[in-house]
PDB file of C-alpha atoms in Angstrom:
ATOM      1  CA  UNK A   1      16.668   5.579   2.014  1.00 46.00           C
ATOM      2  CA  UNK A   2      19.600   7.771   3.011  1.00 46.00           C
ATOM      3  CA  UNK A   3      21.556   7.591   6.234  1.00 47.00           C
ATOM      4  CA  UNK A   4      19.703   9.299   9.068  1.00 52.00           C
ATOM      5  CA  UNK A   5      16.435   9.393   7.126  1.00 53.00           C
ATOM      6  CA  UNK A   6      13.448   7.933   8.932  1.00 57.00           C
ATOM      7  CA  UNK A   7      10.276   6.693   7.358  1.00 61.00           C
ATOM      8  CA  UNK A   8       6.783   6.584   8.780  1.00 62.00           C
ATOM      9  CA  UNK A   9       6.354   3.351   6.823  1.00 66.00           C
ATOM     10  CA  UNK A  10       3.168   2.531   4.988  1.00 69.00           C
ATOM     11  CA  UNK A  11       0.336   4.009   7.017  1.00 73.00           C
ATOM     12  CA  UNK A  12      -3.384   4.263   6.274  1.00 77.00           C
ATOM     13  CA  UNK A  13      -3.784   6.612   3.337  1.00 79.00           C
ATOM     14  CA  UNK A  14      -0.088   6.723   2.448  1.00 78.00           C
ATOM     15  CA  UNK A  15      -0.881   5.445  -1.047  1.00 82.00           C
ATOM     16  CA  UNK A  16      -3.257   8.290  -1.910  1.00 84.00           C
ATOM     17  CA  UNK A  17      -0.634  10.726  -3.256  1.00 80.00           C
ATOM     18  CA  UNK A  18       0.754   7.940  -5.411  1.00 83.00           C
ATOM     19  CA  UNK A  19      -2.602   6.635  -6.657  1.00 84.00           C
ATOM     20  CA  UNK A  20      -3.858  10.062  -7.689  1.00 84.00           C
ATOM     21  CA  UNK A  21      -0.588  11.256  -9.220  1.00 79.00           C
ATOM     22  CA  UNK A  22      -0.371  13.900  -6.532  1.00 75.00           C
ATOM     23  CA  UNK A  23       3.417  14.007  -6.079  1.00 70.00           C
ATOM     24  CA  UNK A  24       5.519  16.093  -5.539  1.00 66.00           C
ATOM     25  CA  UNK A  25       2.918  18.768  -4.911  1.00 66.00           C
ATOM     26  CA  UNK A  26       1.377  17.286  -1.780  1.00 64.00           C
ATOM     27  CA  UNK A  27       3.042  18.038   1.562  1.00 71.00           C
ATOM     28  CA  UNK A  28       3.423  15.560   4.396  1.00 71.00           C
ATOM     29  CA  UNK A  29       0.988  15.670   7.306  1.00 72.00           C
ATOM     30  CA  UNK A  30       3.484  18.008   8.977  1.00 78.00           C
ATOM     31  CA  UNK A  31       3.427  20.379   5.978  1.00 78.00           C
ATOM     32  CA  UNK A  32       6.899  19.446   4.720  1.00 78.00           C
ATOM     33  CA  UNK A  33       7.513  19.081   1.002  1.00 75.00           C
ATOM     34  CA  UNK A  34       9.664  16.076   0.120  1.00 73.00           C
ATOM     35  CA  UNK A  35      12.113  15.459  -2.673  1.00 76.00           C
ATOM     36  CA  UNK A  36      10.505  12.645  -4.624  1.00 80.00           C
ATOM     37  CA  UNK A  37      12.816  10.153  -6.296  1.00 84.00           C
ATOM     38  CA  UNK A  38      12.661   8.246  -9.569  1.00 88.00           C
ATOM     39  CA  UNK A  39      11.483   5.264  -7.517  1.00 88.00           C
ATOM     40  CA  UNK A  40       8.577   7.330  -6.131  1.00 86.00           C
ATOM     41  CA  UNK A  41       7.490   8.162  -9.669  1.00 88.00           C
ATOM     42  CA  UNK A  42       7.783   4.494 -10.704  1.00 91.00           C
ATOM     43  CA  UNK A  43       5.653   3.450  -7.709  1.00 90.00           C
ATOM     44  CA  UNK A  44       3.150   6.209  -8.543  1.00 90.00           C
ATOM     45  CA  UNK A  45       2.820   4.903 -12.114  1.00 91.00           C
ATOM     46  CA  UNK A  46       2.382   1.307 -10.930  1.00 93.00           C
ATOM     47  CA  UNK A  47      -0.207   2.103  -8.249  1.00 91.00           C
ATOM     48  CA  UNK A  48      -2.145   4.283 -10.685  1.00 91.00           C
ATOM     49  CA  UNK A  49      -2.224   1.410 -13.191  1.00 93.00           C
ATOM     50  CA  UNK A  50      -3.496  -1.038 -10.548  1.00 94.00           C
ATOM     51  CA  UNK A  51      -6.190   1.434  -9.457  1.00 92.00           C
ATOM     52  CA  UNK A  52      -7.199   2.229 -13.029  1.00 94.00           C
ATOM     53  CA  UNK A  53      -7.513  -1.459 -13.901  1.00 96.00           C
ATOM     54  CA  UNK A  54      -9.547  -2.151 -10.763  1.00 95.00           C
ATOM     55  CA  UNK A  55     -11.909   0.761 -11.387  1.00 95.00           C
ATOM     56  CA  UNK A  56     -12.339  -0.117 -15.067  1.00 96.00           C
ATOM     57  CA  UNK A  57     -12.653  -3.899 -14.766  1.00 96.00           C
ATOM     58  CA  UNK A  58     -12.962  -4.911 -11.108  1.00 95.00           C
ATOM     59  CA  UNK A  59      -9.542  -6.584 -11.407  1.00 96.00           C
ATOM     60  CA  UNK A  60      -6.293  -4.711 -10.648  1.00 95.00           C
ATOM     61  CA  UNK A  61      -4.234  -6.966 -12.918  1.00 96.00           C
ATOM     62  CA  UNK A  62      -3.329  -6.297 -16.512  1.00 95.00           C
ATOM     63  CA  UNK A  63      -0.518  -5.429 -18.871  1.00 92.00           C
ATOM     64  CA  UNK A  64       2.954  -6.015 -17.483  1.00 94.00           C
ATOM     65  CA  UNK A  65       1.979  -5.506 -13.840  1.00 95.00           C
ATOM     66  CA  UNK A  66       3.022  -8.027 -11.211  1.00 95.00           C
ATOM     67  CA  UNK A  67      -0.041 -10.170 -10.467  1.00 95.00           C
ATOM     68  CA  UNK A  68      -2.066  -8.915  -7.508  1.00 93.00           C
ATOM     69  CA  UNK A  69      -3.424 -12.100  -5.947  1.00 90.00           C
ATOM     70  CA  UNK A  70      -7.010 -11.860  -4.701  1.00 88.00           C
ATOM     71  CA  UNK A  71      -7.290 -11.722  -0.939  1.00 81.00           C
ATOM     72  CA  UNK A  72      -9.267 -14.216   1.079  1.00 78.00           C
ATOM     73  CA  UNK A  73      -9.473 -15.026   4.801  1.00 73.00           C
ATOM     74  CA  UNK A  74      -7.174 -18.036   4.457  1.00 81.00           C
ATOM     75  CA  UNK A  75      -4.443 -16.451   2.311  1.00 82.00           C
ATOM     76  CA  UNK A  76      -2.414 -14.745   5.087  1.00 82.00           C
ATOM     77  CA  UNK A  77      -0.692 -12.640   2.422  1.00 87.00           C
ATOM     78  CA  UNK A  78      -0.641  -9.044   1.270  1.00 87.00           C
ATOM     79  CA  UNK A  79       0.666  -7.134  -1.732  1.00 89.00           C
ATOM     80  CA  UNK A  80       3.893  -5.155  -1.430  1.00 89.00           C
ATOM     81  CA  UNK A  81       4.611  -2.256  -3.782  1.00 88.00           C
ATOM     82  CA  UNK A  82       7.823  -0.289  -3.537  1.00 86.00           C
ATOM     83  CA  UNK A  83      11.329  -1.702  -3.307  1.00 85.00           C
ATOM     84  CA  UNK A  84       9.855  -4.879  -4.789  1.00 88.00           C
ATOM     85  CA  UNK A  85       6.450  -5.977  -6.068  1.00 92.00           C
ATOM     86  CA  UNK A  86       4.546  -9.110  -5.190  1.00 92.00           C
ATOM     87  CA  UNK A  87       2.743 -11.119  -2.583  1.00 91.00           C
ATOM     88  CA  UNK A  88       4.350 -11.492   0.831  1.00 89.00           C
ATOM     89  CA  UNK A  89       3.217 -13.205   4.047  1.00 87.00           C
ATOM     90  CA  UNK A  90       1.549 -10.894   6.541  1.00 84.00           C
ATOM     91  CA  UNK A  91       3.207 -12.699   9.439  1.00 83.00           C
ATOM     92  CA  UNK A  92       3.857 -16.038  11.012  1.00 87.00           C
ATOM     93  CA  UNK A  93       0.909 -18.223  11.997  1.00 87.00           C
ATOM     94  CA  UNK A  94       1.444 -17.133  15.624  1.00 91.00           C
ATOM     95  CA  UNK A  95       1.238 -13.446  14.714  1.00 88.00           C
ATOM     96  CA  UNK A  96      -1.837 -13.965  12.547  1.00 84.00           C
ATOM     97  CA  UNK A  97      -3.504 -15.923  15.363  1.00 89.00           C
ATOM     98  CA  UNK A  98      -2.686 -13.202  17.910  1.00 92.00           C
ATOM     99  CA  UNK A  99      -4.148 -10.464  15.714  1.00 87.00           C
ATOM    100  CA  UNK A 100      -7.197 -12.544  14.784  1.00 86.00           C
ATOM    101  CA  UNK A 101      -7.894 -13.378  18.433  1.00 93.00           C
ATOM    102  CA  UNK A 102      -7.499  -9.746  19.474  1.00 93.00           C
ATOM    103  CA  UNK A 103      -9.912  -8.399  16.866  1.00 90.00           C
ATOM    104  CA  UNK A 104     -12.420 -11.217  17.419  1.00 91.00           C
ATOM    105  CA  UNK A 105     -12.958  -9.788  20.901  1.00 91.00           C
ATOM    106  CA  UNK A 106     -13.748  -6.301  19.642  1.00 89.00           C
ATOM    107  CA  UNK A 107     -17.356  -5.163  19.917  1.00 86.00           C
ATOM    108  CA  UNK A 108     -19.045  -4.643  16.539  1.00 80.00           C
ATOM    109  CA  UNK A 109     -20.617  -1.239  16.015  1.00 76.00           C
TER     110      UNK A 109
END
């Protein structure tokens, strides 16, 4: 990312333009059109392959893709796609405990 450029990070729904091959035609939420990079197109291709595999087989893995490890309540990991690809920890045990405790107190709808 260039000097002075800020990112909103990965927010809910940020993968949609990539997964559906919808770049560079889709504007940001503010209506701005971005200059997509070669890396954006590489990420788009990778996400589309994961989604295709999952829809077709129920498993996102296949071909030369980095293995997407199945999630479970004890794993405390997530998949990162972008500058690198693979499984990373979602946080320290303390952070995971804080988040788990917070959401355990939420009222179910």
